[in-house]
Every structure is written in structure tokens, then in C-alpha cells.
Amino acid sequence: RRLQQRRTALRAQVAGTPEARWAEAVLAADEAARDERWPEAAEAYERAIDLAKTGIQSYPEAAAEVFLGAGIAHLQNGQPDRARQCFESAGALRPGAIEPELLAGISYGSEGNAARAEELFSRLYDRVEGMKEARRPSSASFVASWVTMFYWTRWRDIERALKWADRIPPSYER
């Protein structure tokens, strides 16, 4: 219901503008992703990416979000190479962001390249470990939590999951 309201309001706001096609593609992609219709989501995100390349998007960081969504859809479709390209594009649009690097590591792990995934995870952890942030207790703990979860739930690698879990301080909500 909320998504339909959002769609109706956005259509009215941008009716007749070039942004309307971009908005329709993004909304279709978001809806398909929400319903786990990954091939449809990937196709719609790719339409939005093509439109964003022409400068059509509703706000400056929209393209990065679309690249992240497309990467996740491609990852769910078993296309880790295309997913990684999308994550790298998102990272280029959002330098220093955690999510694109984390997801790129997950894409390597999903194709069985545990060594490369571990290399990316470790590099990301080391980069954010020293960051001072007010918005989170710790970016490094955030990274370690997500890596732990993926090693355990997705790849069933208990030894690596426990190694990463040891990096999460007791004060961080688990």
C-alpha cells in the first residue's frame, strides 16, 4: 500500500518530465526486489542505470543507490561479476562508503573465491577501524558483524565466522 502511494505521488510530481521514466524504472526495481523477483529487479535497475548515465535522476546520490540495488539483484541472480561491477560503480560515486566494498567482498565469496573476499573484508575493516564516527558505535564493528553473518549464514564457514566475531566488542549490540 505504501509503495503504491509513493508511486502515485511520484508520478504526479514528475508527470511529463524525463525524470518520470527514471522514477518508473526505480520504483519497478524496488518493488521487484521487495518481492524477491530478482531477474525483474535487475532488469529494471539496469534501465534506471542507463537513464542515470544521461543525467536523469531525482537527487545526486540516486545513481549510487541504483547501482547498489542492481548489484544486489545480480548477486541474487547468481551473477557475481556483474554485481561487482555495480558495487564498484556505486563506490566510485560514494568514495569511502562501506556498503559497496562490503558487497564486493560478498560477491567474491558467493563465487567461491574466499581468499579474495577475505582480502577485501580485511582491507575494509582495517580502513574503518580507526575512523571516528558519531553516527555508529563503530564502523569496524558494523563490518565485522556483517562479515560474521555472511560467513556463517551464507557460506557455513564457522571458523572464519568465529574469527570475525572475535573482532566485535562485547559493548556492540549483537
CSV table of N, CA and C in Angstrom, one decimal:
chain,number,residue,atom,x,y,z
A,1,ARG,N,0.8,-1.2,0.0
A,1,ARG,CA,0.0,0.0,0.0
A,1,ARG,C,0.9,1.3,0.0
A,2,ARG,N,1.9,1.3,0.9
A,2,ARG,CA,2.8,2.4,0.9
A,2,ARG,C,3.5,2.7,-0.4
A,3,LEU,N,4.0,1.6,-1.0
A,3,LEU,CA,4.7,1.7,-2.2
A,3,LEU,C,3.8,2.2,-3.3
A,4,GLN,N,2.5,1.8,-3.3
A,4,GLN,CA,1.6,2.3,-4.3
A,4,GLN,C,1.3,3.8,-4.1
A,5,GLN,N,1.3,4.3,-2.9
A,5,GLN,CA,1.1,5.7,-2.6
A,5,GLN,C,2.3,6.5,-3.0
A,6,ARG,N,3.5,5.9,-2.8
A,6,ARG,CA,4.7,6.5,-3.2
A,6,ARG,C,4.8,6.7,-4.7
A,7,ARG,N,4.4,5.6,-5.4
A,7,ARG,CA,4.4,5.6,-6.8
A,7,ARG,C,3.4,6.6,-7.4
A,8,THR,N,2.2,6.7,-6.8
A,8,THR,CA,1.2,7.7,-7.3
A,8,THR,C,1.7,9.1,-7.1
A,9,ALA,N,2.2,9.4,-5.9
A,9,ALA,CA,2.7,10.7,-5.6
A,9,ALA,C,3.9,11.1,-6.5
A,10,LEU,N,4.8,10.2,-6.8
A,10,LEU,CA,5.9,10.4,-7.6
A,10,LEU,C,5.5,10.7,-9.1
A,11,ARG,N,4.6,9.9,-9.5
A,11,ARG,CA,4.1,10.0,-10.9
A,11,ARG,C,3.5,11.4,-11.1
A,12,ALA,N,2.7,11.9,-10.1
A,12,ALA,CA,2.1,13.2,-10.2
A,12,ALA,C,3.1,14.3,-10.2
A,13,GLN,N,4.1,14.1,-9.4
A,13,GLN,CA,5.2,15.1,-9.2
A,13,GLN,C,6.0,15.3,-10.5
A,14,VAL,N,6.3,14.2,-11.2
A,14,VAL,CA,7.2,14.3,-12.3
A,14,VAL,C,6.5,14.0,-13.7
A,15,ALA,N,5.2,14.0,-13.7
A,15,ALA,CA,4.5,13.7,-14.9
A,15,ALA,C,4.9,14.6,-16.1
A,16,GLY,N,5.2,14.0,-17.2
A,16,GLY,CA,5.6,14.8,-18.3
A,16,GLY,C,7.1,15.1,-18.4
A,17,THR,N,7.9,14.7,-17.4
A,17,THR,CA,9.3,15.1,-17.4
A,17,THR,C,10.2,13.9,-17.7
A,18,PRO,N,11.4,14.1,-18.1
A,18,PRO,CA,12.3,12.9,-18.4
A,18,PRO,C,12.5,12.1,-17.1
A,19,GLU,N,12.4,12.7,-16.0
A,19,GLU,CA,12.6,12.0,-14.7
A,19,GLU,C,11.6,11.0,-14.5
A,20,ALA,N,10.4,11.1,-15.1
A,20,ALA,CA,9.3,10.1,-14.9
A,20,ALA,C,9.8,8.7,-15.4
A,21,ARG,N,10.5,8.6,-16.5
A,21,ARG,CA,11.0,7.3,-16.9
A,21,ARG,C,11.9,6.7,-15.9
A,22,TRP,N,12.8,7.5,-15.4
A,22,TRP,CA,13.8,7.1,-14.4
A,22,TRP,C,13.1,6.6,-13.1
A,23,ALA,N,12.1,7.4,-12.7
A,23,ALA,CA,11.4,7.1,-11.5
A,23,ALA,C,10.6,5.8,-11.6
A,24,GLU,N,10.0,5.6,-12.8
A,24,GLU,CA,9.2,4.4,-13.0
A,24,GLU,C,10.2,3.2,-13.0
A,25,ALA,N,11.4,3.3,-13.6
A,25,ALA,CA,12.3,2.2,-13.5
A,25,ALA,C,12.8,1.9,-12.1
A,26,VAL,N,13.1,2.9,-11.3
A,26,VAL,CA,13.5,2.7,-9.9
A,26,VAL,C,12.4,2.1,-9.1
A,27,LEU,N,11.2,2.6,-9.3
A,27,LEU,CA,10.1,2.1,-8.5
A,27,LEU,C,9.8,0.6,-8.9
A,28,ALA,N,9.8,0.3,-10.2
A,28,ALA,CA,9.6,-1.1,-10.6
A,28,ALA,C,10.7,-2.0,-10.0
A,29,ALA,N,12.0,-1.5,-10.0
A,29,ALA,CA,13.1,-2.3,-9.5
A,29,ALA,C,12.9,-2.5,-8.0
A,30,ASP,N,12.6,-1.4,-7.3
A,30,ASP,CA,12.4,-1.6,-5.8
A,30,ASP,C,11.3,-2.5,-5.5
A,31,GLU,N,10.2,-2.5,-6.2
A,31,GLU,CA,9.0,-3.4,-6.0
A,31,GLU,C,9.4,-4.8,-6.3
A,32,ALA,N,10.1,-5.0,-7.4
A,32,ALA,CA,10.5,-6.4,-7.7
A,32,ALA,C,11.5,-6.9,-6.7
A,33,ALA,N,12.4,-6.1,-6.2
A,33,ALA,CA,13.4,-6.5,-5.2
A,33,ALA,C,12.7,-6.9,-3.9
A,34,ARG,N,11.7,-6.0,-3.5
A,34,ARG,CA,11.0,-6.3,-2.3
A,34,ARG,C,10.3,-7.6,-2.3
A,35,ASP,N,9.8,-8.0,-3.5
A,35,ASP,CA,9.1,-9.2,-3.7
A,35,ASP,C,10.0,-10.4,-4.1
A,36,GLU,N,11.3,-10.1,-4.1
A,36,GLU,CA,12.4,-11.1,-4.4
A,36,GLU,C,12.2,-11.7,-5.8
A,37,ARG,N,11.8,-10.8,-6.7
A,37,ARG,CA,11.7,-11.2,-8.2
A,37,ARG,C,13.0,-10.6,-8.8
A,38,TRP,N,14.1,-11.3,-8.5
A,38,TRP,CA,15.4,-10.8,-8.8
A,38,TRP,C,15.7,-10.5,-10.3
A,39,PRO,N,15.3,-11.4,-11.2
A,39,PRO,CA,15.6,-11.1,-12.6
A,39,PRO,C,14.9,-9.8,-13.1
A,40,GLU,N,13.6,-9.6,-12.6
A,40,GLU,CA,12.9,-8.4,-13.0
A,40,GLU,C,13.5,-7.2,-12.3
A,41,ALA,N,14.0,-7.4,-11.1
A,41,ALA,CA,14.6,-6.2,-10.4
A,41,ALA,C,15.9,-5.8,-11.1
A,42,ALA,N,16.7,-6.8,-11.5
A,42,ALA,CA,18.0,-6.5,-12.2
A,42,ALA,C,17.7,-5.8,-13.5
A,43,GLU,N,16.7,-6.2,-14.2
A,43,GLU,CA,16.4,-5.6,-15.5
A,43,GLU,C,15.9,-4.1,-15.3
A,44,ALA,N,15.1,-3.9,-14.3
A,44,ALA,CA,14.6,-2.5,-14.0
A,44,ALA,C,15.7,-1.6,-13.5
A,45,TYR,N,16.6,-2.2,-12.6
A,45,TYR,CA,17.7,-1.4,-12.2
A,45,TYR,C,18.6,-1.0,-13.3
A,46,GLU,N,18.8,-1.9,-14.2
A,46,GLU,CA,19.7,-1.6,-15.4
A,46,GLU,C,19.1,-0.5,-16.3
A,47,ARG,N,17.7,-0.5,-16.4
A,47,ARG,CA,17.1,0.6,-17.1
A,47,ARG,C,17.4,1.9,-16.4
A,48,ALA,N,17.2,1.9,-15.1
A,48,ALA,CA,17.5,3.1,-14.3
A,48,ALA,C,19.0,3.6,-14.4
A,49,ILE,N,19.9,2.6,-14.5
A,49,ILE,CA,21.3,2.9,-14.6
A,49,ILE,C,21.5,3.6,-16.0
A,50,ASP,N,20.9,3.0,-17.0
A,50,ASP,CA,21.1,3.6,-18.4
A,50,ASP,C,20.6,5.1,-18.4
A,51,LEU,N,19.4,5.3,-17.7
A,51,LEU,CA,18.9,6.6,-17.7
A,51,LEU,C,19.7,7.6,-16.8
A,52,ALA,N,20.3,7.1,-15.7
A,52,ALA,CA,21.1,7.9,-14.9
A,52,ALA,C,22.4,8.3,-15.6
A,53,LYS,N,22.8,7.5,-16.5
A,53,LYS,CA,24.0,7.9,-17.3
A,53,LYS,C,23.8,9.1,-18.2
A,54,THR,N,22.5,9.4,-18.5
A,54,THR,CA,22.2,10.6,-19.3
A,54,THR,C,21.9,11.8,-18.4
A,55,GLY,N,22.1,11.6,-17.1
A,55,GLY,CA,21.9,12.7,-16.2
A,55,GLY,C,20.5,12.8,-15.6
A,56,ILE,N,19.7,11.8,-15.9
A,56,ILE,CA,18.3,11.8,-15.4
A,56,ILE,C,18.3,11.0,-14.1
A,57,GLN,N,18.1,11.7,-13.0
A,57,GLN,CA,17.9,11.1,-11.7
A,57,GLN,C,17.3,12.2,-10.8
A,58,SER,N,16.7,11.7,-9.7
A,58,SER,CA,16.0,12.7,-8.9
A,58,SER,C,16.8,13.4,-7.9
A,59,TYR,N,18.0,12.9,-7.5
A,59,TYR,CA,18.8,13.6,-6.5
A,59,TYR,C,20.2,13.1,-6.7
A,60,PRO,N,21.2,13.8,-6.2
A,60,PRO,CA,22.6,13.5,-6.6
A,60,PRO,C,23.1,12.1,-6.3
A,61,GLU,N,22.7,11.5,-5.2
A,61,GLU,CA,23.3,10.2,-4.8
A,61,GLU,C,22.4,9.0,-5.3
A,62,ALA,N,21.4,9.4,-6.1
A,62,ALA,CA,20.4,8.4,-6.6
A,62,ALA,C,21.1,7.3,-7.4
A,63,ALA,N,22.0,7.7,-8.3
A,63,ALA,CA,22.7,6.7,-9.1
A,63,ALA,C,23.5,5.7,-8.3
A,64,ALA,N,24.1,6.1,-7.2
A,64,ALA,CA,24.8,5.2,-6.3
A,64,ALA,C,23.9,4.1,-5.7
A,65,GLU,N,22.7,4.6,-5.3
A,65,GLU,CA,21.7,3.7,-4.7
A,65,GLU,C,21.2,2.7,-5.7
A,66,VAL,N,21.0,3.2,-6.9
A,66,VAL,CA,20.5,2.3,-8.0
A,66,VAL,C,21.6,1.3,-8.3
A,67,PHE,N,22.9,1.7,-8.4
A,67,PHE,CA,24.0,0.7,-8.6
A,67,PHE,C,24.0,-0.4,-7.5
A,68,LEU,N,23.8,0.1,-6.2
A,68,LEU,CA,23.8,-0.9,-5.1
A,68,LEU,C,22.6,-1.9,-5.3
A,69,GLY,N,21.5,-1.4,-5.6
A,69,GLY,CA,20.3,-2.2,-5.8
A,69,GLY,C,20.5,-3.2,-6.9
A,70,ALA,N,21.1,-2.7,-8.0
A,70,ALA,CA,21.3,-3.6,-9.2
A,70,ALA,C,22.3,-4.7,-8.8
A,71,GLY,N,23.4,-4.3,-8.1
A,71,GLY,CA,24.4,-5.3,-7.7
A,71,GLY,C,23.8,-6.4,-6.8
A,72,ILE,N,22.9,-6.0,-5.9
A,72,ILE,CA,22.3,-7.0,-5.0
A,72,ILE,C,21.4,-7.9,-5.9
A,73,ALA,N,20.6,-7.3,-6.8
A,73,ALA,CA,19.8,-8.2,-7.7
A,73,ALA,C,20.6,-9.1,-8.5
A,74,HIS,N,21.7,-8.6,-9.1
A,74,HIS,CA,22.6,-9.5,-9.9
A,74,HIS,C,23.2,-10.6,-9.0
A,75,LEU,N,23.6,-10.2,-7.8
A,75,LEU,CA,24.1,-11.2,-6.8
A,75,LEU,C,23.1,-12.3,-6.5
A,76,GLN,N,21.9,-11.9,-6.3
A,76,GLN,CA,20.8,-12.9,-6.1
A,76,GLN,C,20.5,-13.7,-7.3
A,77,ASN,N,20.8,-13.2,-8.5
A,77,ASN,CA,20.6,-14.0,-9.7
A,77,ASN,C,21.8,-14.8,-10.1
A,78,GLY,N,22.8,-14.9,-9.2
A,78,GLY,CA,24.0,-15.7,-9.5
A,78,GLY,C,24.9,-15.1,-10.5
A,79,GLN,N,25.0,-13.8,-10.5
A,79,GLN,CA,25.9,-13.1,-11.5
A,79,GLN,C,26.9,-12.2,-10.7
A,80,PRO,N,27.8,-12.8,-10.0
A,80,PRO,CA,28.7,-12.1,-9.1
A,80,PRO,C,29.6,-11.1,-9.9
A,81,ASP,N,30.0,-11.4,-11.1
A,81,ASP,CA,30.8,-10.4,-11.8
A,81,ASP,C,30.1,-9.1,-12.1
A,82,ARG,N,28.8,-9.2,-12.6
A,82,ARG,CA,28.0,-8.0,-12.9
A,82,ARG,C,27.7,-7.3,-11.6
A,83,ALA,N,27.4,-8.1,-10.6
A,83,ALA,CA,27.2,-7.5,-9.2
A,83,ALA,C,28.4,-6.6,-8.8
A,84,ARG,N,29.5,-7.2,-8.9
A,84,ARG,CA,30.8,-6.5,-8.5
A,84,ARG,C,31.0,-5.2,-9.3
A,85,GLN,N,30.7,-5.2,-10.6
A,85,GLN,CA,30.8,-4.0,-11.4
A,85,GLN,C,29.9,-2.9,-10.9
A,86,CYS,N,28.7,-3.3,-10.5
A,86,CYS,CA,27.7,-2.4,-10.0
A,86,CYS,C,28.2,-1.8,-8.6
A,87,PHE,N,28.7,-2.7,-7.8
A,87,PHE,CA,29.2,-2.3,-6.5
A,87,PHE,C,30.4,-1.3,-6.6
A,88,GLU,N,31.3,-1.6,-7.6
A,88,GLU,CA,32.4,-0.7,-7.9
A,88,GLU,C,32.0,0.6,-8.4
A,89,SER,N,30.9,0.6,-9.2
A,89,SER,CA,30.4,1.9,-9.7
A,89,SER,C,29.8,2.7,-8.6
A,90,ALA,N,29.1,2.0,-7.7
A,90,ALA,CA,28.5,2.7,-6.5
A,90,ALA,C,29.6,3.3,-5.6
A,91,GLY,N,30.7,2.5,-5.4
A,91,GLY,CA,31.8,3.0,-4.7
A,91,GLY,C,32.5,4.2,-5.3
A,92,ALA,N,32.5,4.3,-6.6
A,92,ALA,CA,33.1,5.4,-7.3
A,92,ALA,C,32.3,6.7,-7.1
A,93,LEU,N,31.0,6.5,-7.0
A,93,LEU,CA,30.1,7.6,-6.8
A,93,LEU,C,30.0,8.0,-5.3
A,94,ARG,N,30.3,7.1,-4.4
A,94,ARG,CA,30.3,7.4,-3.0
A,94,ARG,C,31.7,7.0,-2.4
A,95,PRO,N,32.7,7.7,-2.6
A,95,PRO,CA,34.0,7.4,-2.1
A,95,PRO,C,34.0,7.2,-0.6
A,96,GLY,N,34.6,6.2,-0.1
A,96,GLY,CA,34.7,6.0,1.3
A,96,GLY,C,33.5,5.2,1.9
A,97,ALA,N,32.5,5.0,1.2
A,97,ALA,CA,31.3,4.3,1.7
A,97,ALA,C,31.6,2.8,2.0
A,98,ILE,N,31.0,2.3,3.0
A,98,ILE,CA,31.3,0.9,3.5
A,98,ILE,C,30.6,-0.1,2.6
A,99,GLU,N,29.3,0.1,2.3
A,99,GLU,CA,28.5,-0.9,1.6
A,99,GLU,C,29.0,-1.4,0.3
A,100,PRO,N,29.5,-0.5,-0.6
A,100,PRO,CA,30.0,-1.1,-1.9
A,100,PRO,C,31.1,-2.0,-1.7
A,101,GLU,N,32.1,-1.7,-0.8
A,101,GLU,CA,33.2,-2.6,-0.6
A,101,GLU,C,32.8,-3.9,0.1
A,102,LEU,N,31.9,-3.8,1.1
A,102,LEU,CA,31.4,-5.0,1.8
A,102,LEU,C,30.7,-5.9,0.8
A,103,LEU,N,29.9,-5.3,0.0
A,103,LEU,CA,29.1,-6.2,-1.0
A,103,LEU,C,30.0,-6.7,-2.1
A,104,ALA,N,31.1,-6.0,-2.5
A,104,ALA,CA,32.0,-6.6,-3.4
A,104,ALA,C,32.7,-7.8,-2.8
A,105,GLY,N,33.1,-7.7,-1.6
A,105,GLY,CA,33.6,-8.9,-0.9
A,105,GLY,C,32.7,-10.1,-0.9
A,106,ILE,N,31.4,-9.8,-0.6
A,106,ILE,CA,30.4,-10.8,-0.6
A,106,ILE,C,30.2,-11.5,-2.0
A,107,SER,N,30.4,-10.6,-3.0
A,107,SER,CA,30.3,-11.2,-4.4
A,107,SER,C,31.4,-12.2,-4.7
A,108,TYR,N,32.6,-11.9,-4.2
A,108,TYR,CA,33.7,-12.8,-4.3
A,108,TYR,C,33.4,-14.1,-3.6
A,109,GLY,N,33.0,-14.0,-2.4
A,109,GLY,CA,32.7,-15.2,-1.6
A,109,GLY,C,31.6,-16.0,-2.2
A,110,SER,N,30.6,-15.4,-2.8
A,110,SER,CA,29.5,-16.1,-3.5
A,110,SER,C,29.9,-16.9,-4.7
A,111,GLU,N,31.0,-16.5,-5.3
A,111,GLU,CA,31.5,-17.3,-6.4
A,111,GLU,C,32.6,-18.3,-6.0
A,112,GLY,N,32.8,-18.4,-4.7
A,112,GLY,CA,33.8,-19.4,-4.1
A,112,GLY,C,35.2,-18.9,-4.0
A,113,ASN,N,35.4,-17.6,-4.2
A,113,ASN,CA,36.8,-17.0,-4.0
A,113,ASN,C,36.9,-16.5,-2.6
A,114,ALA,N,37.0,-17.4,-1.7
A,114,ALA,CA,37.1,-17.0,-0.3
A,114,ALA,C,38.3,-16.1,0.0
A,115,ALA,N,39.5,-16.4,-0.6
A,115,ALA,CA,40.7,-15.6,-0.4
A,115,ALA,C,40.5,-14.2,-0.8
A,116,ARG,N,39.9,-13.9,-1.9
A,116,ARG,CA,39.7,-12.6,-2.4
A,116,ARG,C,38.7,-11.9,-1.5
A,117,ALA,N,37.6,-12.6,-1.1
A,117,ALA,CA,36.6,-12.0,-0.2
A,117,ALA,C,37.3,-11.6,1.1
A,118,GLU,N,38.1,-12.5,1.7
A,118,GLU,CA,38.8,-12.2,2.9
A,118,GLU,C,39.7,-11.0,2.8
A,119,GLU,N,40.4,-10.9,1.7
A,119,GLU,CA,41.3,-9.8,1.5
A,119,GLU,C,40.5,-8.5,1.5
A,120,LEU,N,39.4,-8.4,0.8
A,120,LEU,CA,38.6,-7.2,0.7
A,120,LEU,C,38.0,-6.9,2.1
A,121,PHE,N,37.5,-7.9,2.8
A,121,PHE,CA,36.9,-7.7,4.1
A,121,PHE,C,37.9,-7.1,5.1
A,122,SER,N,39.1,-7.7,5.1
A,122,SER,CA,40.2,-7.3,5.9
A,122,SER,C,40.6,-5.9,5.6
A,123,ARG,N,40.8,-5.6,4.3
A,123,ARG,CA,41.2,-4.2,3.9
A,123,ARG,C,40.1,-3.2,4.4
A,124,LEU,N,38.8,-3.5,4.2
A,124,LEU,CA,37.8,-2.6,4.6
A,124,LEU,C,37.8,-2.5,6.1
A,125,TYR,N,37.9,-3.6,6.9
A,125,TYR,CA,37.9,-3.5,8.3
A,125,TYR,C,39.1,-2.6,8.8
A,126,ASP,N,40.3,-2.8,8.2
A,126,ASP,CA,41.4,-2.0,8.6
A,126,ASP,C,41.2,-0.5,8.3
A,127,ARG,N,40.6,-0.2,7.2
A,127,ARG,CA,40.3,1.1,6.8
A,127,ARG,C,39.4,1.8,7.8
A,128,VAL,N,38.3,1.1,8.2
A,128,VAL,CA,37.3,1.8,9.0
A,128,VAL,C,37.6,1.7,10.5
A,129,GLU,N,38.5,0.8,10.9
A,129,GLU,CA,38.8,0.6,12.3
A,129,GLU,C,39.2,1.9,13.0
A,130,GLY,N,39.9,2.7,12.4
A,130,GLY,CA,40.4,3.9,13.0
A,130,GLY,C,39.5,5.1,12.8
A,131,MET,N,38.4,4.9,12.1
A,131,MET,CA,37.5,6.1,11.8
A,131,MET,C,36.8,6.5,13.1
A,132,LYS,N,36.7,7.8,13.3
A,132,LYS,CA,35.9,8.3,14.4
A,132,LYS,C,34.6,8.8,13.9
A,133,GLU,N,33.5,8.1,14.4
A,133,GLU,CA,32.2,8.5,13.9
A,133,GLU,C,31.3,8.7,15.1
A,134,ALA,N,30.3,9.6,14.9
A,134,ALA,CA,29.3,9.8,16.0
A,134,ALA,C,28.1,9.0,15.6
A,135,ARG,N,27.9,8.6,14.3
A,135,ARG,CA,26.6,8.0,13.9
A,135,ARG,C,26.5,6.5,14.3
A,136,ARG,N,27.6,5.9,14.5
A,136,ARG,CA,27.6,4.5,14.9
A,136,ARG,C,28.6,4.2,16.0
A,137,PRO,N,28.3,3.2,16.8
A,137,PRO,CA,29.3,2.9,17.8
A,137,PRO,C,30.7,2.6,17.2
A,138,SER,N,30.7,1.9,16.0
A,138,SER,CA,31.9,1.6,15.4
A,138,SER,C,31.7,1.0,14.0
A,139,SER,N,32.3,1.7,13.0
A,139,SER,CA,32.1,1.1,11.7
A,139,SER,C,32.8,-0.2,11.5
A,140,ALA,N,33.9,-0.4,12.3
A,140,ALA,CA,34.6,-1.7,12.2
A,140,ALA,C,33.8,-2.8,12.8
A,141,SER,N,33.1,-2.5,13.9
A,141,SER,CA,32.1,-3.5,14.4
A,141,SER,C,31.0,-3.8,13.5
A,142,PHE,N,30.5,-2.8,12.8
A,142,PHE,CA,29.5,-3.0,11.8
A,142,PHE,C,30.0,-4.0,10.7
A,143,VAL,N,31.2,-3.7,10.2
A,143,VAL,CA,31.8,-4.6,9.2
A,143,VAL,C,32.0,-6.0,9.7
A,144,ALA,N,32.6,-6.1,10.9
A,144,ALA,CA,32.8,-7.4,11.5
A,144,ALA,C,31.5,-8.2,11.7
A,145,SER,N,30.5,-7.5,12.1
A,145,SER,CA,29.2,-8.1,12.3
A,145,SER,C,28.6,-8.7,11.0
A,146,TRP,N,28.7,-7.9,9.9
A,146,TRP,CA,28.1,-8.3,8.6
A,146,TRP,C,29.0,-9.5,8.0
A,147,VAL,N,30.3,-9.4,8.2
A,147,VAL,CA,31.2,-10.4,7.6
A,147,VAL,C,30.9,-11.7,8.4
A,148,THR,N,30.8,-11.6,9.7
A,148,THR,CA,30.5,-12.8,10.5
A,148,THR,C,29.2,-13.5,10.1
A,149,MET,N,28.2,-12.7,9.9
A,149,MET,CA,26.9,-13.2,9.4
A,149,MET,C,27.0,-13.9,8.1
A,150,PHE,N,27.7,-13.3,7.1
A,150,PHE,CA,27.8,-13.9,5.8
A,150,PHE,C,28.6,-15.2,5.9
A,151,TYR,N,29.7,-15.2,6.6
A,151,TYR,CA,30.5,-16.4,6.7
A,151,TYR,C,29.7,-17.6,7.3
A,152,TRP,N,28.8,-17.2,8.3
A,152,TRP,CA,28.0,-18.3,8.9
A,152,TRP,C,26.8,-18.6,8.1
A,153,THR,N,26.0,-17.7,7.8
A,153,THR,CA,24.7,-18.0,7.2
A,153,THR,C,24.7,-18.3,5.8
A,154,ARG,N,25.6,-17.7,5.0
A,154,ARG,CA,25.6,-17.9,3.6
A,154,ARG,C,26.6,-19.0,3.2
A,155,TRP,N,27.8,-19.0,3.8
A,155,TRP,CA,28.8,-19.9,3.4
A,155,TRP,C,29.1,-21.0,4.4
A,156,ARG,N,28.5,-21.0,5.5
A,156,ARG,CA,28.6,-22.0,6.5
A,156,ARG,C,30.1,-22.3,6.9
A,157,ASP,N,30.9,-21.3,7.0
A,157,ASP,CA,32.3,-21.4,7.4
A,157,ASP,C,32.4,-20.9,8.8
A,158,ILE,N,32.2,-21.8,9.8
A,158,ILE,CA,32.1,-21.5,11.2
A,158,ILE,C,33.5,-20.9,11.7
A,159,GLU,N,34.6,-21.4,11.2
A,159,GLU,CA,35.9,-21.0,11.7
A,159,GLU,C,36.1,-19.5,11.3
A,160,ARG,N,35.8,-19.1,10.1
A,160,ARG,CA,36.0,-17.7,9.7
A,160,ARG,C,35.0,-16.9,10.4
A,161,ALA,N,33.8,-17.4,10.6
A,161,ALA,CA,32.7,-16.6,11.2
A,161,ALA,C,33.2,-16.3,12.7
A,162,LEU,N,33.7,-17.3,13.4
A,162,LEU,CA,34.1,-17.0,14.8
A,162,LEU,C,35.3,-16.1,14.8
A,163,LYS,N,36.2,-16.2,13.8
A,163,LYS,CA,37.4,-15.3,13.8
A,163,LYS,C,36.9,-13.8,13.7
A,164,TRP,N,35.9,-13.6,12.8
A,164,TRP,CA,35.4,-12.3,12.7
A,164,TRP,C,34.5,-11.8,13.9
A,165,ALA,N,33.8,-12.8,14.5
A,165,ALA,CA,33.0,-12.4,15.6
A,165,ALA,C,33.9,-12.0,16.8
A,166,ASP,N,35.1,-12.5,16.9
A,166,ASP,CA,36.1,-12.0,17.9
A,166,ASP,C,36.4,-10.5,17.8
A,167,ARG,N,36.2,-10.0,16.6
A,167,ARG,CA,36.6,-8.6,16.4
A,167,ARG,C,35.4,-7.6,16.9
A,168,ILE,N,34.3,-8.2,17.2
A,168,ILE,CA,33.2,-7.4,17.6
A,168,ILE,C,33.2,-7.2,19.2
A,169,PRO,N,33.4,-6.0,19.7
A,169,PRO,CA,33.5,-5.8,21.1
A,169,PRO,C,32.2,-6.2,21.8
A,170,PRO,N,32.3,-6.6,23.0
A,170,PRO,CA,31.1,-7.0,23.8
A,170,PRO,C,30.1,-5.9,23.9
A,171,SER,N,30.5,-4.6,23.9
A,171,SER,CA,29.7,-3.5,24.0
A,171,SER,C,28.8,-3.2,22.8
A,172,TYR,N,29.2,-3.8,21.6
A,172,TYR,CA,28.4,-3.6,20.4
A,172,TYR,C,27.2,-4.6,20.4
A,173,GLU,N,26.0,-4.0,20.1
A,173,GLU,CA,24.8,-4.9,20.1
A,173,GLU,C,25.0,-6.0,19.0
A,174,ARG,N,24.8,-7.2,19.5
A,174,ARG,CA,24.9,-8.3,18.6
A,174,ARG,C,23.5,-8.9,18.2
